[in-house]
Amino acid sequence: MVAIASKNVNFYYNDFHALKNINMEIEKNTVTALIGPSGCGKSTFLRLFNRMNDLIDGAKLTGEILIDGVDIYAKGIEVDELRKNVGMVFQKPNPFPKSIFENVAYGLRVNGVRDKKYIEQRVEESLKGAALWNEVKDKLKKSAFELSGGQQQRLCIARALAISPSILLMDEPASALDPISTLKVEDLIYELKENYTIVIVTHNMQQAGRVSDKTAFFYMGELIEYDDTKKIFLNPAKEATQNYITGRFG
């Protein structure tokens, strides 16, 4: 089953042609890594899936982005509804200045959920889903800022999970973390794909190799190669992919 499809996608920041005719399909319940040098378009591509680029002046898209077969840039699409279905985790942990509990409950409250029991249940389920429950269950009223960087990032993942998205976007989710926290986040990504479709931007080749099922290599706004991760890393079809992965450029 295809979760996300990009059809003839071109994207511009004013006159700058940031993405050039991107065609790819992302399967449900897989982890897809987007790799490539800085400025190659991978984060721009990721942000198309929840229309984060809409917030940028002069941004323009042609082509189609389909989620579950629906063109999310068609007229009449409710962007708030889309973002409930497509969660986002950023590079740096960005907890709100609230308690651990309220960080996770935030999305539910914003979406009008008032049922106290249901909120408590979703907070617990989301923290368990983010492999954080056992570490924080006795301090849910404490400030999220008391957590370590790695815990804060898992809290942000729990916050994204609380509103039950089907897709989770992660923009370099471990780049600001130490190696042990990074490993925890990677283990978590691997577990989460049972219930979610995950797209991750990473500069870390080893990380892409460890966590993803498929890898897409971008270079200068073009999708150079997209295939099973093992094939991309062990036997890429394109010389440019081989050169990037072996560190000859980028």
Coordinates of C-alpha atoms in Angstrom, one line a residue:
M1 CA 0.0 0.0 0.0
V2 CA 1.3 3.5 -0.9
A3 CA 1.1 6.0 1.9
I4 CA 2.7 9.0 0.1
A5 CA 3.2 9.6 -3.6
S6 CA 5.0 12.5 -5.3
K7 CA 4.1 13.1 -8.9
N8 CA 6.1 15.4 -11.1
V9 CA 6.8 17.7 -8.2
N10 CA 8.7 20.9 -8.8
F11 CA 9.1 23.4 -6.0
Y12 CA 10.4 27.0 -6.1
Y13 CA 11.4 29.6 -3.5
N14 CA 10.7 32.6 -5.6
D15 CA 13.0 32.1 -8.6
F16 CA 15.1 29.3 -7.0
H17 CA 14.1 25.9 -8.4
A18 CA 14.6 23.8 -5.2
L19 CA 13.1 20.5 -6.3
K20 CA 13.1 19.3 -9.9
N21 CA 10.5 16.8 -11.2
I22 CA 10.4 14.5 -8.2
N23 CA 8.5 11.2 -8.6
M24 CA 8.5 8.6 -5.8
E25 CA 6.2 6.4 -3.8
I26 CA 6.5 5.7 -0.1
E27 CA 5.0 2.5 1.2
K28 CA 2.9 2.3 4.4
N29 CA 4.6 1.1 7.6
T30 CA 8.1 1.6 6.3
V31 CA 11.0 3.9 7.3
T32 CA 12.3 6.0 4.3
A33 CA 15.5 8.0 4.7
L34 CA 16.2 11.1 2.7
I35 CA 19.9 11.6 2.3
G36 CA 22.1 14.1 0.4
P37 CA 24.4 17.1 1.0
S38 CA 23.2 20.3 2.7
G39 CA 21.0 22.3 0.4
C40 CA 20.0 19.4 -1.9
G41 CA 16.3 19.7 -1.2
K42 CA 15.6 16.8 1.2
S43 CA 14.2 18.9 4.1
T44 CA 12.1 21.0 1.6
F45 CA 10.7 17.7 0.2
L46 CA 9.9 16.4 3.7
R47 CA 8.1 19.6 4.6
L48 CA 5.8 19.3 1.5
F49 CA 4.1 16.3 3.2
N50 CA 2.5 18.5 5.9
R51 CA 2.5 21.8 4.0
M52 CA 5.0 23.4 6.2
N53 CA 6.5 25.2 3.2
D54 CA 3.1 27.1 2.8
L55 CA 4.4 29.4 5.6
I56 CA 7.3 30.7 3.4
D57 CA 6.7 33.8 1.2
G58 CA 7.3 33.1 -2.5
A59 CA 7.0 29.3 -2.2
K60 CA 5.4 27.6 -5.2
L61 CA 4.6 24.0 -5.9
T62 CA 3.7 22.3 -9.2
G63 CA 2.7 18.6 -9.5
E64 CA 0.9 16.5 -6.9
I65 CA 1.6 15.2 -3.4
L66 CA -0.9 12.4 -2.6
I67 CA -1.4 11.0 0.9
D68 CA -3.6 7.9 0.9
G69 CA -4.6 8.8 -2.7
V70 CA -5.7 12.4 -1.9
D71 CA -3.9 15.4 -3.4
I72 CA -3.1 17.4 -0.2
Y73 CA -2.6 20.6 -2.3
A74 CA -6.0 20.4 -3.9
K75 CA -8.6 23.2 -3.1
G76 CA -10.6 22.6 0.0
I77 CA -8.0 20.6 1.9
E78 CA -8.0 21.5 5.6
V79 CA -4.4 22.0 6.5
D80 CA -5.1 21.6 10.2
E81 CA -6.7 18.2 9.5
L82 CA -3.8 17.2 7.4
R83 CA -1.3 18.1 10.1
K84 CA -3.2 15.9 12.6
N85 CA -2.6 13.0 10.3
V86 CA 1.1 13.9 9.5
G87 CA 3.1 14.5 12.7
M88 CA 6.5 16.3 12.7
V89 CA 9.6 16.0 14.9
F90 CA 12.3 18.6 14.4
Q91 CA 16.1 18.6 14.6
K92 CA 16.3 20.2 18.0
P93 CA 14.0 19.1 20.8
N94 CA 11.4 21.8 21.2
P95 CA 9.3 21.0 24.3
F96 CA 6.8 23.7 25.4
P97 CA 7.4 25.5 28.7
K98 CA 4.8 23.3 30.4
S99 CA 4.8 20.1 32.4
I100 CA 5.7 16.8 30.8
F101 CA 2.0 15.8 30.9
E102 CA 0.8 19.0 29.3
N103 CA 3.4 18.8 26.5
V104 CA 1.9 15.5 25.4
A105 CA -1.7 16.5 26.1
Y106 CA -1.3 19.8 24.2
G107 CA -2.4 18.6 20.7
L108 CA -5.5 16.9 22.2
R109 CA -6.5 20.0 24.0
V110 CA -6.0 22.2 20.9
N111 CA -8.2 19.8 19.0
G112 CA -11.0 20.2 21.5
V113 CA -10.6 17.0 23.5
R114 CA -12.0 17.6 27.0
D115 CA -12.4 14.1 28.3
K116 CA -9.9 13.9 31.2
K117 CA -9.8 10.1 31.4
Y118 CA -9.2 9.9 27.6
I119 CA -6.4 12.6 27.8
E120 CA -4.7 10.7 30.6
Q121 CA -4.9 7.4 28.6
R122 CA -3.5 9.0 25.5
V123 CA -0.6 10.7 27.4
E124 CA 0.3 7.4 28.9
E125 CA 0.0 5.5 25.6
S126 CA 2.0 8.1 23.8
L127 CA 4.8 8.2 26.4
K128 CA 5.0 4.4 26.2
G129 CA 5.0 4.6 22.4
A130 CA 8.0 7.0 22.7
A131 CA 9.8 4.6 25.1
L132 CA 9.7 7.3 27.8
W133 CA 6.9 6.3 30.2
N134 CA 9.1 4.4 32.7
E135 CA 11.5 7.3 33.0
V136 CA 8.9 10.0 33.6
K137 CA 5.7 8.4 35.0
D138 CA 6.5 9.7 38.5
K139 CA 7.3 13.2 37.5
L140 CA 4.6 14.1 34.9
K141 CA 3.9 17.4 36.7
K142 CA 7.6 18.5 36.4
S143 CA 8.7 20.9 33.7
A144 CA 9.7 19.3 30.4
F145 CA 12.9 21.4 30.6
E146 CA 14.1 19.2 33.5
L147 CA 14.5 16.3 31.0
S148 CA 17.8 15.5 29.2
G149 CA 18.1 16.4 25.5
G150 CA 17.4 12.8 24.5
Q151 CA 14.4 12.6 26.8
Q152 CA 13.1 15.9 25.4
Q153 CA 13.3 14.6 21.9
R154 CA 11.4 11.4 22.8
L155 CA 8.9 13.7 24.6
C156 CA 8.5 15.6 21.3
I157 CA 7.9 12.3 19.5
A158 CA 5.3 11.4 22.2
R159 CA 3.6 14.8 21.6
A160 CA 3.4 14.0 17.9
L161 CA 2.0 10.5 18.5
A162 CA -0.7 11.7 20.9
I163 CA -3.0 12.9 18.2
S164 CA -2.8 9.5 16.4
P165 CA -1.2 10.5 13.1
S166 CA -0.6 7.8 10.4
I167 CA 2.6 9.5 9.1
L168 CA 5.6 10.8 11.2
L169 CA 8.1 13.2 9.6
M170 CA 11.5 13.5 11.3
D171 CA 14.0 16.2 10.3
E172 CA 17.3 15.0 11.6
P173 CA 15.8 13.9 14.9
A174 CA 19.0 12.8 16.5
S175 CA 21.6 15.3 15.2
A176 CA 21.6 17.3 18.4
L177 CA 21.8 14.2 20.7
D178 CA 24.6 12.2 22.2
P179 CA 25.3 8.6 20.9
I180 CA 23.3 6.8 23.6
S181 CA 20.2 9.0 23.1
T182 CA 20.7 8.7 19.4
L183 CA 20.5 4.9 19.7
K184 CA 17.4 5.1 21.8
V185 CA 15.7 7.3 19.2
E186 CA 16.8 4.9 16.4
D187 CA 15.4 1.9 18.3
L188 CA 12.2 3.8 18.7
I189 CA 11.9 4.6 15.0
Y190 CA 12.4 0.9 14.2
E191 CA 9.5 0.0 16.7
L192 CA 7.2 2.8 15.5
K193 CA 7.0 1.6 11.9
E194 CA 4.7 -1.1 13.0
N195 CA 2.0 1.5 13.4
Y196 CA 3.3 4.5 11.4
T197 CA 4.8 5.4 8.1
I198 CA 8.1 7.3 8.9
V199 CA 10.1 9.6 6.7
I200 CA 13.4 10.8 8.1
V201 CA 15.9 13.3 6.9
T202 CA 19.4 12.4 8.1
H203 CA 23.0 13.5 7.4
N204 CA 24.2 10.4 9.2
M205 CA 24.9 7.6 6.7
Q206 CA 25.2 4.9 9.4
Q207 CA 21.8 6.0 10.8
A208 CA 20.1 5.8 7.4
G209 CA 21.6 2.3 7.0
R210 CA 20.5 1.2 10.5
V211 CA 16.9 2.5 10.6
S212 CA 15.5 2.7 7.1
D213 CA 13.9 0.2 4.7
K214 CA 14.3 2.5 1.7
T215 CA 16.7 5.4 1.0
A216 CA 16.3 8.3 -1.4
F217 CA 19.5 10.2 -2.4
F218 CA 18.9 13.8 -3.4
Y219 CA 21.5 16.1 -5.1
M220 CA 21.0 19.7 -6.2
G221 CA 17.2 19.4 -6.1
E222 CA 17.0 16.2 -8.0
L223 CA 16.1 12.7 -6.8
I224 CA 19.2 10.8 -8.1
E225 CA 18.3 7.3 -6.8
Y226 CA 15.6 5.7 -4.6
D227 CA 15.7 2.0 -3.7
D228 CA 16.0 -0.5 -0.9
T229 CA 18.5 0.8 1.7
K230 CA 20.7 -2.3 1.3
K231 CA 20.9 -1.8 -2.4
I232 CA 21.6 2.0 -2.1
F233 CA 24.5 1.4 0.3
L234 CA 26.0 -1.8 -1.1
N235 CA 25.3 -1.7 -4.8
P236 CA 24.0 1.7 -6.0
A237 CA 23.0 2.1 -9.6
K238 CA 24.3 5.6 -10.0
E239 CA 27.9 6.8 -9.7
A240 CA 26.9 10.0 -7.8
T241 CA 25.2 7.9 -5.1
Q242 CA 28.3 5.8 -4.7
N243 CA 30.5 8.9 -4.5
Y244 CA 28.3 10.5 -1.8
I245 CA 28.0 7.4 0.3
T246 CA 31.8 6.7 0.2
G247 CA 32.4 10.4 1.1
R248 CA 34.0 11.5 -2.1
F249 CA 31.8 14.6 -2.1
G250 CA 29.1 16.2 0.0

